mmCIF file of C-alpha atoms in Angstrom:
data_model
loop_
_atom_site.group_PDB
_atom_site.id
_atom_site.type_symbol
_atom_site.label_atom_id
_atom_site.label_comp_id
_atom_site.label_asym_id
_atom_site.label_seq_id
_atom_site.Cartn_x
_atom_site.Cartn_y
_atom_site.Cartn_z
ATOM 1 C CA UNK L 1 43.483 82.604 79.482
ATOM 2 C CA UNK L 2 44.318 85.747 77.376
ATOM 3 C CA UNK L 3 43.026 88.857 78.928
ATOM 4 C CA UNK L 4 43.520 92.396 77.968
ATOM 5 C CA UNK L 5 42.968 95.516 80.325
ATOM 6 C CA UNK L 6 42.860 99.092 79.299
ATOM 7 C CA UNK L 7 43.748 101.955 81.807
ATOM 8 C CA UNK L 8 44.189 105.642 81.539
ATOM 9 C CA UNK L 9 42.406 108.942 82.589
ATOM 10 C CA UNK L 10 38.625 109.132 81.898
ATOM 11 C CA UNK L 11 38.829 112.677 81.155
ATOM 12 C CA UNK L 12 40.968 114.504 78.822
ATOM 13 C CA UNK L 13 41.225 118.251 78.159
ATOM 14 C CA UNK L 14 40.861 119.628 74.722
ATOM 15 C CA UNK L 15 44.380 120.079 72.945
ATOM 16 C CA UNK L 16 45.904 117.905 75.432
ATOM 17 C CA UNK L 17 47.423 114.205 74.798
ATOM 18 C CA UNK L 18 45.034 111.222 75.361
ATOM 19 C CA UNK L 19 47.330 108.262 76.932
ATOM 20 C CA UNK L 20 46.091 104.773 77.321
ATOM 21 C CA UNK L 21 47.782 101.485 78.234
ATOM 22 C CA UNK L 22 46.740 98.049 77.455
ATOM 23 C CA UNK L 23 47.947 95.417 79.964
ATOM 24 C CA UNK L 24 48.078 92.051 78.326
ATOM 25 C CA UNK L 25 47.947 88.548 80.623
ATOM 26 C CA UNK L 26 48.206 85.050 79.445
ATOM 27 C CA UNK L 27 50.196 85.489 76.443
ATOM 28 C CA UNK L 28 53.656 87.081 75.964
ATOM 29 C CA UNK L 29 53.423 89.895 73.427
ATOM 30 C CA UNK L 30 56.957 89.097 72.591
ATOM 31 C CA UNK L 31 56.287 85.676 71.279
ATOM 32 C CA UNK L 32 55.052 87.059 68.064
ATOM 33 C CA UNK L 33 52.288 85.992 65.698
ATOM 34 C CA UNK L 34 49.722 88.612 66.769
ATOM 35 C CA UNK L 35 49.079 92.392 65.974
ATOM 36 C CA UNK L 36 48.232 94.344 69.062
ATOM 37 C CA UNK L 37 45.498 96.927 68.301
ATOM 38 C CA UNK L 38 43.563 100.024 69.303
ATOM 39 C CA UNK L 39 39.869 100.309 68.476
ATOM 40 C CA UNK L 40 37.404 103.016 69.319
ATOM 41 C CA UNK L 41 33.720 103.310 69.701
ATOM 42 C CA UNK L 42 32.311 106.765 69.163
ATOM 43 C CA UNK L 43 28.927 107.327 71.364
ATOM 44 C CA UNK L 44 26.096 106.654 68.687
ATOM 45 C CA UNK L 45 28.251 105.794 66.115
ATOM 46 C CA UNK L 46 30.304 102.847 64.566
ATOM 47 C CA UNK L 47 33.563 101.189 65.658
ATOM 48 C CA UNK L 48 36.893 102.835 64.181
ATOM 49 C CA UNK L 49 40.190 101.120 63.970
ATOM 50 C CA UNK L 50 42.923 103.277 65.154
ATOM 51 C CA UNK L 51 46.099 101.090 64.464
ATOM 52 C CA UNK L 52 48.111 98.241 65.559
ATOM 53 C CA UNK L 53 51.715 97.547 66.712
ATOM 54 C CA UNK L 54 53.910 94.391 66.406
ATOM 55 C CA UNK L 55 56.140 93.183 69.038
ATOM 56 C CA UNK L 56 59.049 94.436 67.141
ATOM 57 C CA UNK L 57 57.752 98.049 67.387
ATOM 58 C CA UNK L 58 56.377 97.969 63.569
ATOM 59 C CA UNK L 59 53.140 99.975 63.506
ATOM 60 C CA UNK L 60 50.531 100.828 61.110
ATOM 61 C CA UNK L 61 47.894 103.567 61.754
ATOM 62 C CA UNK L 62 44.589 104.746 60.322
ATOM 63 C CA UNK L 63 45.522 107.249 57.874
ATOM 64 C CA UNK L 64 42.823 109.693 59.300
ATOM 65 C CA UNK L 65 44.505 109.727 62.533
ATOM 66 C CA UNK L 66 48.155 109.124 61.582
ATOM 67 C CA UNK L 67 49.328 112.678 62.316
ATOM 68 C CA UNK L 68 48.171 112.591 65.830
ATOM 69 C CA UNK L 69 48.395 109.031 67.000
ATOM 70 C CA UNK L 70 51.482 106.911 68.334
ATOM 71 C CA UNK L 71 51.107 103.349 69.545
ATOM 72 C CA UNK L 72 54.130 101.918 71.559
ATOM 73 C CA UNK L 73 55.088 98.649 73.198
ATOM 74 C CA UNK L 74 56.789 97.662 76.415
ATOM 75 C CA UNK L 75 57.569 93.967 75.995
ATOM 76 C CA UNK L 76 59.207 93.931 79.521
ATOM 77 C CA UNK L 77 55.945 94.860 80.992
ATOM 78 C CA UNK L 78 53.757 92.900 78.596
ATOM 79 C CA UNK L 79 51.885 96.086 77.440
ATOM 80 C CA UNK L 80 51.206 98.454 74.632
ATOM 81 C CA UNK L 81 50.137 101.880 74.743
ATOM 82 C CA UNK L 82 48.183 104.500 72.825
ATOM 83 C CA UNK L 83 48.700 108.283 72.570
ATOM 84 C CA UNK L 84 46.636 110.726 70.720
ATOM 85 C CA UNK L 85 47.615 114.288 70.559
ATOM 86 C CA UNK L 86 45.712 117.430 70.252
ATOM 87 C CA UNK L 87 42.498 115.847 71.298
ATOM 88 C CA UNK L 88 39.009 117.428 70.708
ATOM 89 C CA UNK L 89 35.707 116.406 71.479
ATOM 90 C CA UNK L 90 35.434 114.143 68.370
ATOM 91 C CA UNK L 91 38.187 111.966 70.047
ATOM 92 C CA UNK L 92 35.544 111.033 73.050
ATOM 93 C CA UNK L 93 34.956 107.396 72.679
ATOM 94 C CA UNK L 94 35.113 103.926 74.322
ATOM 95 C CA UNK L 95 38.552 102.927 73.671
ATOM 96 C CA UNK L 96 39.418 99.173 73.337
ATOM 97 C CA UNK L 97 42.547 97.328 73.216
ATOM 98 C CA UNK L 98 42.322 94.101 71.111
ATOM 99 C CA UNK L 99 44.586 91.198 69.525
ATOM 100 C CA UNK L 100 44.656 90.575 65.926
ATOM 101 C CA UNK L 101 44.774 87.015 65.370
ATOM 102 C CA UNK L 102 44.405 86.197 61.683
ATOM 103 C CA UNK L 103 44.417 88.634 58.831
ATOM 104 C CA UNK L 104 41.498 90.560 59.867
ATOM 105 C CA UNK L 105 39.877 89.325 63.121
ATOM 106 C CA UNK L 106 40.407 90.330 66.487
ATOM 107 C CA UNK L 107 40.085 87.473 68.910
ATOM 108 C CA UNK L 108 40.547 88.986 72.223
ATOM 109 C CA UNK L 109 39.344 92.471 73.557
ATOM 110 C CA UNK L 110 39.644 94.527 76.504
ATOM 111 C CA UNK L 111 36.293 95.584 78.187
ATOM 112 C CA UNK L 112 37.118 99.238 76.827
ATOM 113 C CA UNK L 113 37.703 102.324 78.849
ATOM 114 C CA UNK L 114 35.668 105.566 78.101
ATOM 115 C CA UNK L 115 37.526 108.669 77.358
ATOM 116 C CA UNK L 116 35.667 112.224 77.372
ATOM 117 C CA UNK L 117 37.124 115.265 75.826
ATOM 118 C CA UNK L 118 34.685 118.074 76.756
ATOM 119 C CA UNK L 119 33.816 120.488 74.069
ATOM 120 C CA UNK P 1 35.997 105.061 54.210
ATOM 121 C CA UNK P 2 32.397 104.483 55.151
ATOM 122 C CA UNK P 3 31.377 102.114 57.664
ATOM 123 C CA UNK P 4 29.674 98.680 56.469
ATOM 124 C CA UNK P 5 25.733 98.833 56.407
ATOM 125 C CA UNK P 6 23.808 96.686 58.903
ATOM 126 C CA UNK P 7 20.172 96.744 59.901
ATOM 127 C CA UNK P 8 19.702 98.677 62.992
ATOM 128 C CA UNK P 9 17.986 96.010 64.909
ATOM 129 C CA UNK P 10 16.623 92.219 64.215
ATOM 130 C CA UNK P 11 14.344 90.336 66.472
ATOM 131 C CA UNK P 12 13.196 86.876 66.876
ATOM 132 C CA UNK P 13 11.359 84.314 69.147
ATOM 133 C CA UNK P 14 13.304 81.897 71.170
ATOM 134 C CA UNK P 15 14.225 78.751 68.756
ATOM 135 C CA UNK P 16 13.806 80.880 65.681
ATOM 136 C CA UNK P 17 16.384 81.761 63.270
ATOM 137 C CA UNK P 18 17.567 85.198 62.451
ATOM 138 C CA UNK P 19 19.867 86.628 59.726
ATOM 139 C CA UNK P 20 22.017 89.840 60.227
ATOM 140 C CA UNK P 21 23.207 91.495 56.965
ATOM 141 C CA UNK P 22 26.503 93.408 56.341
ATOM 142 C CA UNK P 23 26.769 95.272 53.185
ATOM 143 C CA UNK P 24 29.941 96.709 51.733
ATOM 144 C CA UNK P 25 31.645 97.222 48.609
ATOM 145 C CA UNK P 26 34.079 95.421 46.209
ATOM 146 C CA UNK P 27 36.920 96.891 48.114
ATOM 147 C CA UNK P 28 36.025 95.289 51.446
ATOM 148 C CA UNK P 29 33.399 92.687 51.922
ATOM 149 C CA UNK P 30 32.956 91.627 48.234
ATOM 150 C CA UNK P 31 36.875 91.671 47.525
ATOM 151 C CA UNK P 32 38.148 89.469 50.429
ATOM 152 C CA UNK P 33 37.296 86.581 52.432
ATOM 153 C CA UNK P 34 37.989 88.437 55.673
ATOM 154 C CA UNK P 35 34.712 89.198 57.417
ATOM 155 C CA UNK P 36 34.464 88.733 61.139
ATOM 156 C CA UNK P 37 31.426 89.205 63.174
ATOM 157 C CA UNK P 38 31.602 90.192 67.031
ATOM 158 C CA UNK P 39 28.853 90.042 69.760
ATOM 159 C CA UNK P 40 28.774 92.889 72.344
ATOM 160 C CA UNK P 41 27.011 92.783 75.644
ATOM 161 C CA UNK P 42 26.852 95.921 77.773
ATOM 162 C CA UNK P 43 29.983 96.231 79.924
ATOM 163 C CA UNK P 44 31.514 93.324 78.361
ATOM 164 C CA UNK P 45 34.479 93.003 76.074
ATOM 165 C CA UNK P 46 33.344 92.295 72.454
ATOM 166 C CA UNK P 47 33.561 88.490 71.455
ATOM 167 C CA UNK P 48 34.634 87.204 68.065
ATOM 168 C CA UNK P 49 31.832 84.921 66.758
ATOM 169 C CA UNK P 50 33.101 84.230 62.947
ATOM 170 C CA UNK P 51 36.116 85.044 61.254
ATOM 171 C CA UNK P 52 37.064 84.648 57.673
ATOM 172 C CA UNK P 53 33.398 84.788 56.600
ATOM 173 C CA UNK P 54 32.300 81.347 57.995
ATOM 174 C CA UNK P 55 34.954 79.965 60.628
ATOM 175 C CA UNK P 56 33.830 79.487 64.120
ATOM 176 C CA UNK P 57 36.289 80.178 66.867
ATOM 177 C CA UNK P 58 36.783 77.415 69.565
ATOM 178 C CA UNK P 59 34.054 77.623 71.964
ATOM 179 C CA UNK P 60 31.505 79.311 69.820
ATOM 180 C CA UNK P 61 28.222 77.707 69.512
ATOM 181 C CA UNK P 62 27.585 76.182 66.223
ATOM 182 C CA UNK P 63 24.070 77.940 66.155
ATOM 183 C CA UNK P 64 26.195 80.822 64.906
ATOM 184 C CA UNK P 65 27.115 80.686 61.000
ATOM 185 C CA UNK P 66 28.525 83.170 58.540
ATOM 186 C CA UNK P 67 28.377 83.458 54.622
ATOM 187 C CA UNK P 68 28.970 85.670 52.028
ATOM 188 C CA UNK P 69 27.464 86.777 48.464
ATOM 189 C CA UNK P 70 28.760 89.323 46.504
ATOM 190 C CA UNK P 71 29.272 92.441 48.676
ATOM 191 C CA UNK P 72 27.184 91.305 51.499
ATOM 192 C CA UNK P 73 27.910 89.229 54.298
ATOM 193 C CA UNK P 74 25.400 87.512 56.690
ATOM 194 C CA UNK P 75 25.541 86.046 60.160
ATOM 195 C CA UNK P 76 22.775 83.563 60.993
ATOM 196 C CA UNK P 77 21.691 82.644 64.473
ATOM 197 C CA UNK P 78 19.693 79.512 64.589
ATOM 198 C CA UNK P 79 17.729 78.143 67.646
ATOM 199 C CA UNK P 80 17.664 81.764 69.112
ATOM 200 C CA UNK P 81 18.232 81.966 72.917
ATOM 201 C CA UNK P 82 17.795 84.735 75.354
ATOM 202 C CA UNK P 83 21.481 84.991 75.761
ATOM 203 C CA UNK P 84 22.022 85.646 72.194
ATOM 204 C CA UNK P 85 20.541 89.239 72.823
ATOM 205 C CA UNK P 86 23.001 92.137 72.518
ATOM 206 C CA UNK P 87 24.700 94.112 69.678
ATOM 207 C CA UNK P 88 26.344 92.551 66.844
ATOM 208 C CA UNK P 89 29.133 94.099 64.394
ATOM 209 C CA UNK P 90 30.655 92.961 61.369
ATOM 210 C CA UNK P 91 34.084 93.672 60.224
ATOM 211 C CA UNK P 92 36.209 93.559 57.032
ATOM 212 C CA UNK P 93 39.494 94.039 55.697
ATOM 213 C CA UNK P 94 39.533 96.752 52.967
ATOM 214 C CA UNK P 95 42.055 97.375 50.476
ATOM 215 C CA UNK P 96 41.269 101.058 50.808
ATOM 216 C CA UNK P 97 41.956 103.262 53.768
ATOM 217 C CA UNK P 98 41.841 102.479 56.602
ATOM 218 C CA UNK P 99 42.574 98.833 56.313
ATOM 219 C CA UNK P 100 39.857 97.521 58.427
ATOM 220 C CA UNK P 101 36.198 98.948 58.617
ATOM 221 C CA UNK P 102 33.354 97.930 61.126
ATOM 222 C CA UNK P 103 29.699 97.796 60.365
ATOM 223 C CA UNK P 104 27.067 100.178 61.803
ATOM 224 C CA UNK P 105 26.023 97.325 64.416
ATOM 225 C CA UNK P 106 22.746 95.436 64.857
ATOM 226 C CA UNK P 107 20.693 95.267 68.119
ATOM 227 C CA UNK P 108 19.354 91.706 68.407
ATOM 228 C CA UNK P 109 16.334 91.275 70.436
ATOM 229 C CA UNK P 110 14.797 87.934 71.565
ATOM 230 C CA UNK P 111 11.052 88.302 72.047
#
């Protein structure tokens, strides 16, 4: 069974870098065929797609975040990571990692991890 | 890119049918058959319920169905059950930034 699990600090100071890791089990990231994504949910607001990575390292980011975001993959550990630089309170959100199966559907998600950036 | 518009809440009695709408534009919902629906329970991972407008993943009850007309997609839950309570989000591919857009979310309450 495919499972995704986010991990990382729950509190990040303003101007610092938010770093999260998603550990994948039940499927090998290097098997290909899927895009591994980060999606965040701001408190009281909607969901926002952050970006995705393919096992080859090919990435695609939300243009509104592109200048501050890096997604990387470690196939040896079967995990992928998210870095968001120069964070502000606006980056406070529940961060999910998810697998994109088809053209635009995310079939497996982690439970999410709350990251708070104090104002 | 604006979020897709969903009603804030929908309710129904057990056994009834309810429909959740998801309104976008020609650049997203209306332009592509790539609309998905997700169910979210507190503390749990979102669950894919419908993909590509009307397809159900394996294991999802056939009480859930999806459709689309113009710029509006819909999720119908038939034979409403207590376990269907939760938040539901639609999503669509979009030809404009940022590639994927989500709905504002709908809270489903079983009376």
